[in-house]
PDB file of N, CA and C in Angstrom:
ATOM      1  N   ILE A 285     115.338  56.129  -5.176  1.00  0.00           N
ATOM      2  CA  ILE A 285     114.158  56.459  -5.947  1.00  0.00           C
ATOM      3  C   ILE A 285     113.481  57.692  -5.346  1.00  0.00           C
ATOM      4  N   LEU A 286     113.358  57.710  -4.023  1.00  0.00           N
ATOM      5  CA  LEU A 286     112.699  58.850  -3.389  1.00  0.00           C
ATOM      6  C   LEU A 286     113.459  60.149  -3.628  1.00  0.00           C
ATOM      7  N   ASN A 287     114.777  60.096  -3.554  1.00  0.00           N
ATOM      8  CA  ASN A 287     115.576  61.305  -3.781  1.00  0.00           C
ATOM      9  C   ASN A 287     115.472  61.777  -5.225  1.00  0.00           C
ATOM     10  N   ILE A 288     115.408  60.845  -6.165  1.00  0.00           N
ATOM     11  CA  ILE A 288     115.238  61.211  -7.578  1.00  0.00           C
ATOM     12  C   ILE A 288     113.895  61.906  -7.774  1.00  0.00           C
ATOM     13  N   GLU A 289     112.850  61.349  -7.171  1.00  0.00           N
ATOM     14  CA  GLU A 289     111.528  61.959  -7.296  1.00  0.00           C
ATOM     15  C   GLU A 289     111.484  63.341  -6.648  1.00  0.00           C
ATOM     16  N   LEU A 290     112.176  63.514  -5.532  1.00  0.00           N
ATOM     17  CA  LEU A 290     112.240  64.834  -4.907  1.00  0.00           C
ATOM     18  C   LEU A 290     112.904  65.828  -5.853  1.00  0.00           C
ATOM     19  N   ALA A 291     113.986  65.425  -6.491  1.00  0.00           N
ATOM     20  CA  ALA A 291     114.676  66.303  -7.432  1.00  0.00           C
ATOM     21  C   ALA A 291     113.777  66.655  -8.615  1.00  0.00           C
ATOM     22  N   ARG A 292     112.952  65.703  -9.042  1.00  0.00           N
ATOM     23  CA  ARG A 292     112.070  65.941 -10.191  1.00  0.00           C
ATOM     24  C   ARG A 292     110.932  66.903  -9.876  1.00  0.00           C
ATOM     25  N   THR A 293     110.663  67.159  -8.607  1.00  0.00           N
ATOM     26  CA  THR A 293     109.594  68.096  -8.257  1.00  0.00           C
ATOM     27  C   THR A 293     109.975  69.531  -8.581  1.00  0.00           C
ATOM     28  N   GLY A 294     111.264  69.777  -8.756  1.00  0.00           N
ATOM     29  CA  GLY A 294     111.720  71.126  -9.044  1.00  0.00           C
ATOM     30  C   GLY A 294     111.728  72.015  -7.815  1.00  0.00           C
ATOM     31  N   ALA A 295     111.783  71.405  -6.648  1.00  0.00           N
ATOM     32  CA  ALA A 295     111.734  72.158  -5.395  1.00  0.00           C
ATOM     33  C   ALA A 295     113.047  72.858  -5.072  1.00  0.00           C
ATOM     34  N   GLY A 296     114.010  72.772  -5.943  1.00  0.00           N
ATOM     35  CA  GLY A 296     115.293  73.422  -5.673  1.00  0.00           C
ATOM     36  C   GLY A 296     116.175  72.559  -4.801  1.00  0.00           C
ATOM     37  N   ASN A 297     116.923  73.197  -3.914  1.00  0.00           N
ATOM     38  CA  ASN A 297     117.843  72.485  -3.037  1.00  0.00           C
ATOM     39  C   ASN A 297     117.124  72.154  -1.727  1.00  0.00           C
ATOM     40  N   PRO A 298     116.699  70.892  -1.543  1.00  0.00           N
ATOM     41  CA  PRO A 298     115.960  70.550  -0.324  1.00  0.00           C
ATOM     42  C   PRO A 298     116.853  70.624   0.909  1.00  0.00           C
ATOM     43  N   GLY A 299     116.273  71.072   2.001  1.00  0.00           N
ATOM     44  CA  GLY A 299     116.996  71.173   3.259  1.00  0.00           C
ATOM     45  C   GLY A 299     117.000  69.861   4.014  1.00  0.00           C
ATOM     46  N   PRO A 300     117.612  69.849   5.186  1.00  0.00           N
ATOM     47  CA  PRO A 300     117.729  68.616   5.970  1.00  0.00           C
ATOM     48  C   PRO A 300     116.379  68.042   6.396  1.00  0.00           C
ATOM     49  N   THR A 301     115.389  68.898   6.651  1.00  0.00           N
ATOM     50  CA  THR A 301     114.074  68.393   7.060  1.00  0.00           C
ATOM     51  C   THR A 301     113.427  67.617   5.926  1.00  0.00           C
ATOM     52  N   ALA A 302     113.457  68.166   4.721  1.00  0.00           N
ATOM     53  CA  ALA A 302     112.879  67.477   3.565  1.00  0.00           C
ATOM     54  C   ALA A 302     113.606  66.163   3.306  1.00  0.00           C
ATOM     55  N   LYS A 303     114.927  66.188   3.387  1.00  0.00           N
ATOM     56  CA  LYS A 303     115.701  64.966   3.156  1.00  0.00           C
ATOM     57  C   LYS A 303     115.420  63.916   4.223  1.00  0.00           C
ATOM     58  N   SER A 304     115.236  64.350   5.471  1.00  0.00           N
ATOM     59  CA  SER A 304     114.992  63.386   6.547  1.00  0.00           C
ATOM     60  C   SER A 304     113.659  62.674   6.376  1.00  0.00           C
ATOM     61  N   MET A 305     112.706  63.312   5.712  1.00  0.00           N
ATOM     62  CA  MET A 305     111.406  62.681   5.483  1.00  0.00           C
ATOM     63  C   MET A 305     111.485  61.543   4.475  1.00  0.00           C
ATOM     64  N   LEU A 306     112.578  61.483   3.735  1.00  0.00           N
ATOM     65  CA  LEU A 306     112.753  60.442   2.731  1.00  0.00           C
ATOM     66  C   LEU A 306     113.656  59.314   3.214  1.00  0.00           C
ATOM     67  N   GLU A 307     114.143  59.406   4.435  1.00  0.00           N
ATOM     68  CA  GLU A 307     115.034  58.388   4.992  1.00  0.00           C
ATOM     69  C   GLU A 307     114.202  57.237   5.537  1.00  0.00           C
ATOM     70  N   LEU A 308     114.335  56.060   4.926  1.00  0.00           N
ATOM     71  CA  LEU A 308     113.535  54.905   5.328  1.00  0.00           C
ATOM     72  C   LEU A 308     114.079  54.203   6.563  1.00  0.00           C
ATOM     73  N   GLY A 309     115.273  54.555   7.009  1.00  0.00           N
ATOM     74  CA  GLY A 309     115.861  53.865   8.147  1.00  0.00           C
ATOM     75  C   GLY A 309     115.673  54.575   9.482  1.00  0.00           C
ATOM     76  N   ASP A 310     114.950  55.675   9.503  1.00  0.00           N
ATOM     77  CA  ASP A 310     114.778  56.423  10.747  1.00  0.00           C
ATOM     78  C   ASP A 310     113.335  56.876  10.874  1.00  0.00           C
ATOM     79  N   PRO A 311     112.530  56.228  11.645  1.00  0.00           N
ATOM     80  CA  PRO A 311     112.875  55.113  12.528  1.00  0.00           C
ATOM     81  C   PRO A 311     112.995  53.809  11.746  1.00  0.00           C
ATOM     82  N   GLU A 312     113.680  52.870  12.332  1.00  0.00           N
ATOM     83  CA  GLU A 312     113.851  51.548  11.732  1.00  0.00           C
ATOM     84  C   GLU A 312     112.481  50.881  11.585  1.00  0.00           C
ATOM     85  N   ILE A 313     112.220  50.310  10.422  1.00  0.00           N
ATOM     86  CA  ILE A 313     110.945  49.640  10.162  1.00  0.00           C
ATOM     87  C   ILE A 313     111.136  48.139  10.317  1.00  0.00           C
ATOM     88  N   ASP A 314     110.308  47.522  11.123  1.00  0.00           N
ATOM     89  CA  ASP A 314     110.318  46.064  11.257  1.00  0.00           C
ATOM     90  C   ASP A 314     109.337  45.517  10.223  1.00  0.00           C
ATOM     91  N   TRP A 315     109.859  45.163   9.045  1.00  0.00           N
ATOM     92  CA  TRP A 315     109.018  44.738   7.933  1.00  0.00           C
ATOM     93  C   TRP A 315     108.256  43.458   8.244  1.00  0.00           C
ATOM     94  N   VAL A 316     108.848  42.576   9.037  1.00  0.00           N
ATOM     95  CA  VAL A 316     108.175  41.324   9.391  1.00  0.00           C
ATOM     96  C   VAL A 316     106.941  41.625  10.234  1.00  0.00           C
ATOM     97  N   LYS A 317     107.091  42.442  11.256  1.00  0.00           N
ATOM     98  CA  LYS A 317     105.945  42.779  12.107  1.00  0.00           C
ATOM     99  C   LYS A 317     104.882  43.550  11.327  1.00  0.00           C
ATOM    100  N   LEU A 318     105.316  44.450  10.456  1.00  0.00           N
ATOM    101  CA  LEU A 318     104.371  45.210   9.646  1.00  0.00           C
ATOM    102  C   LEU A 318     103.578  44.281   8.732  1.00  0.00           C
ATOM    103  N   SER A 319     104.264  43.336   8.119  1.00  0.00           N
ATOM    104  CA  SER A 319     103.610  42.366   7.248  1.00  0.00           C
ATOM    105  C   SER A 319     102.622  41.505   8.024  1.00  0.00           C
ATOM    106  N   GLU A 320     103.066  40.990   9.165  1.00  0.00           N
ATOM    107  CA  GLU A 320     102.200  40.138   9.985  1.00  0.00           C
ATOM    108  C   GLU A 320     100.984  40.908  10.495  1.00  0.00           C
ATOM    109  N   ALA A 321     101.145  42.199  10.764  1.00  0.00           N
ATOM    110  CA  ALA A 321     100.020  43.018  11.213  1.00  0.00           C
ATOM    111  C   ALA A 321      98.953  43.141  10.128  1.00  0.00           C
ATOM    112  N   GLN A 322      99.367  42.955   8.879  1.00  0.00           N
ATOM    113  CA  GLN A 322      98.427  43.004   7.763  1.00  0.00           C
ATOM    114  C   GLN A 322      97.926  41.613   7.379  1.00  0.00           C
ATOM    115  N   GLY A 323      98.315  40.608   8.165  1.00  0.00           N
ATOM    116  CA  GLY A 323      97.860  39.249   7.910  1.00  0.00           C
ATOM    117  C   GLY A 323      98.691  38.476   6.908  1.00  0.00           C
ATOM    118  N   VAL A 324      99.865  38.989   6.579  1.00  0.00           N
ATOM    119  CA  VAL A 324     100.740  38.315   5.618  1.00  0.00           C
ATOM    120  C   VAL A 324     101.899  37.682   6.381  1.00  0.00           C
ATOM    121  N   PRO A 325     102.051  36.356   6.295  1.00  0.00           N
ATOM    122  CA  PRO A 325     103.175  35.702   6.967  1.00  0.00           C
ATOM    123  C   PRO A 325     104.507  36.262   6.464  1.00  0.00           C
ATOM    124  N   ALA A 326     105.474  36.358   7.369  1.00  0.00           N
ATOM    125  CA  ALA A 326     106.752  36.958   7.003  1.00  0.00           C
ATOM    126  C   ALA A 326     107.875  36.349   7.819  1.00  0.00           C
ATOM    127  N   GLN A 327     109.084  36.481   7.285  1.00  0.00           N
ATOM    128  CA  GLN A 327     110.268  35.984   7.980  1.00  0.00           C
ATOM    129  C   GLN A 327     111.482  36.810   7.572  1.00  0.00           C
ATOM    130  N   ASP A 328     112.457  36.864   8.470  1.00  0.00           N
ATOM    131  CA  ASP A 328     113.715  37.554   8.211  1.00  0.00           C
ATOM    132  C   ASP A 328     114.711  36.594   7.580  1.00  0.00           C
ATOM    133  N   ALA A 329     115.610  37.131   6.762  1.00  0.00           N
ATOM    134  CA  ALA A 329     116.730  36.365   6.220  1.00  0.00           C
ATOM    135  C   ALA A 329     117.974  37.242   6.328  1.00  0.00           C
ATOM    136  N   TRP A 330     118.938  36.776   7.110  1.00  0.00           N
ATOM    137  CA  TRP A 330     120.159  37.544   7.362  1.00  0.00           C
ATOM    138  C   TRP A 330     121.354  37.033   6.564  1.00  0.00           C
ATOM    139  N   SER A 331     121.176  35.948   5.821  1.00  0.00           N
ATOM    140  CA  SER A 331     122.261  35.398   4.998  1.00  0.00           C
ATOM    141  C   SER A 331     121.637  34.755   3.764  1.00  0.00           C
ATOM    142  N   ALA A 332     122.482  34.414   2.801  1.00  0.00           N
ATOM    143  CA  ALA A 332     121.986  33.751   1.594  1.00  0.00           C
ATOM    144  C   ALA A 332     121.356  32.408   1.939  1.00  0.00           C
ATOM    145  N   GLU A 333     121.939  31.705   2.897  1.00  0.00           N
ATOM    146  CA  GLU A 333     121.396  30.406   3.299  1.00  0.00           C
ATOM    147  C   GLU A 333     120.017  30.569   3.939  1.00  0.00           C
ATOM    148  N   GLU A 334     119.883  31.571   4.809  1.00  0.00           N
ATOM    149  CA  GLU A 334     118.586  31.831   5.433  1.00  0.00           C
ATOM    150  C   GLU A 334     117.555  32.248   4.387  1.00  0.00           C
ATOM    151  N   PHE A 335     117.993  33.010   3.390  1.00  0.00           N
ATOM    152  CA  PHE A 335     117.069  33.423   2.334  1.00  0.00           C
ATOM    153  C   PHE A 335     116.590  32.216   1.542  1.00  0.00           C
ATOM    154  N   ASP A 336     117.514  31.325   1.181  1.00  0.00           N
ATOM    155  CA  ASP A 336     117.131  30.114   0.445  1.00  0.00           C
ATOM    156  C   ASP A 336     116.105  29.298   1.223  1.00  0.00           C
ATOM    157  N   ALA A 337     116.345  29.119   2.520  1.00  0.00           N
ATOM    158  CA  ALA A 337     115.419  28.351   3.358  1.00  0.00           C
ATOM    159  C   ALA A 337     114.069  29.062   3.465  1.00  0.00           C
ATOM    160  N   ALA A 338     114.090  30.379   3.619  1.00  0.00           N
ATOM    161  CA  ALA A 338     112.845  31.146   3.710  1.00  0.00           C
ATOM    162  C   ALA A 338     112.061  31.067   2.409  1.00  0.00           C
ATOM    163  N   LEU A 339     112.762  31.098   1.293  1.00  0.00           N
ATOM    164  CA  LEU A 339     112.105  31.010  -0.009  1.00  0.00           C
ATOM    165  C   LEU A 339     111.449  29.650  -0.193  1.00  0.00           C
ATOM    166  N   GLU A 340     112.135  28.599   0.217  1.00  0.00           N
ATOM    167  CA  GLU A 340     111.534  27.258   0.145  1.00  0.00           C
ATOM    168  C   GLU A 340     110.274  27.180   0.993  1.00  0.00           C
ATOM    169  N   ARG A 341     110.339  27.713   2.214  1.00  0.00           N
ATOM    170  CA  ARG A 341     109.150  27.700   3.081  1.00  0.00           C
ATOM    171  C   ARG A 341     108.021  28.519   2.468  1.00  0.00           C
ATOM    172  N   ALA A 342     108.349  29.652   1.882  1.00  0.00           N
ATOM    173  CA  ALA A 342     107.327  30.510   1.277  1.00  0.00           C
ATOM    174  C   ALA A 342     106.660  29.818   0.093  1.00  0.00           C
ATOM    175  N   PHE A 343     107.446  29.141  -0.741  1.00  0.00           N
ATOM    176  CA  PHE A 343     106.878  28.438  -1.892  1.00  0.00           C
ATOM    177  C   PHE A 343     106.007  27.262  -1.469  1.00  0.00           C
ATOM    178  N   ALA A 344     106.249  26.739  -0.280  1.00  0.00           N
ATOM    179  CA  ALA A 344     105.475  25.591   0.205  1.00  0.00           C
ATOM    180  C   ALA A 344     104.090  26.001   0.713  1.00  0.00           C
ATOM    181  N   GLU A 345     103.857  27.283   0.878  1.00  0.00           N
ATOM    182  CA  GLU A 345     102.584  27.793   1.395  1.00  0.00           C
ATOM    183  C   GLU A 345     101.796  28.482   0.288  1.00  0.00           C
ATOM    184  N   ASP A 346     100.478  28.495   0.453  1.00  0.00           N
ATOM    185  CA  ASP A 346      99.627  29.258  -0.456  1.00  0.00           C
ATOM    186  C   ASP A 346      99.580  30.712  -0.004  1.00  0.00           C
ATOM    187  N   GLY A 347      99.347  31.598  -0.932  1.00  0.00           N
ATOM    188  CA  GLY A 347      99.159  33.003  -0.601  1.00  0.00           C
ATOM    189  C   GLY A 347     100.452  33.783  -0.544  1.00  0.00           C
ATOM    190  N   PRO A 348     100.312  35.065  -0.271  1.00  0.00           N
ATOM    191  CA  PRO A 348     101.492  35.935  -0.246  1.00  0.00           C
ATOM    192  C   PRO A 348     102.372  35.666   0.966  1.00  0.00           C
ATOM    193  N   GLN A 349     103.631  35.951   0.811  1.00  0.00           N
ATOM    194  CA  GLN A 349     104.626  35.820   1.877  1.00  0.00           C
ATOM    195  C   GLN A 349     105.592  36.992   1.730  1.00  0.00           C
ATOM    196  N   LEU A 350     106.157  37.418   2.839  1.00  0.00           N
ATOM    197  CA  LEU A 350     107.190  38.443   2.790  1.00  0.00           C
ATOM    198  C   LEU A 350     108.474  37.864   3.364  1.00  0.00           C
ATOM    199  N   ILE A 351     109.564  38.058   2.641  1.00  0.00           N
ATOM    200  CA  ILE A 351     110.884  37.705   3.154  1.00  0.00           C
ATOM    201  C   ILE A 351     111.666  39.011   3.263  1.00  0.00           C
ATOM    202  N   ALA A 352     112.000  39.383   4.477  1.00  0.00           N
ATOM    203  CA  ALA A 352     112.784  40.596   4.708  1.00  0.00           C
ATOM    204  C   ALA A 352     114.254  40.214   4.576  1.00  0.00           C
ATOM    205  N   ALA A 353     114.821  40.483   3.401  1.00  0.00           N
ATOM    206  CA  ALA A 353     116.213  40.137   3.120  1.00  0.00           C
ATOM    207  C   ALA A 353     117.104  41.283   3.597  1.00  0.00           C
ATOM    208  N   HIS A 354     117.874  41.038   4.633  1.00  0.00           N
ATOM    209  CA  HIS A 354     118.760  42.050   5.209  1.00  0.00           C
ATOM    210  C   HIS A 354     120.103  41.985   4.491  1.00  0.00           C
ATOM    211  N   VAL A 355     120.399  43.028   3.732  1.00  0.00           N
ATOM    212  CA  VAL A 355     121.620  43.090   2.932  1.00  0.00           C
ATOM    213  C   VAL A 355     122.544  44.122   3.567  1.00  0.00           C
ATOM    214  N   PRO A 356     123.787  43.731   3.874  1.00  0.00           N
ATOM    215  CA  PRO A 356     124.697  44.688   4.507  1.00  0.00           C
ATOM    216  C   PRO A 356     124.979  45.883   3.596  1.00  0.00           C
ATOM    217  N   ALA A 357     125.116  47.046   4.205  1.00  0.00           N
ATOM    218  CA  ALA A 357     125.457  48.249   3.449  1.00  0.00           C
ATOM    219  C   ALA A 357     126.895  48.146   2.970  1.00  0.00           C
ATOM    220  N   ARG A 358     127.157  48.765   1.864  1.00  0.00           N
ATOM    221  CA  ARG A 358     128.525  48.751   1.327  1.00  0.00           C
ATOM    222  C   ARG A 358     129.346  49.846   1.925  1.00  0.00           C
TER     223      ARG A 358
END
């Protein structure tokens, strides 16, 4: 999405610096810690089974919850 929006700006051919600003993995973001810092309970899920369990726990609580679903790259 970010790369599409960059292309839509009409900025021409973006260089490596512009492209690096759109990379969400550098530095790595700890979404659970970021969520908890904002007062929102959060948990990691590294497999479908962990996601199912996290979803059940989230539905059992009131208020917002974050589940950081880690999906392997293709």
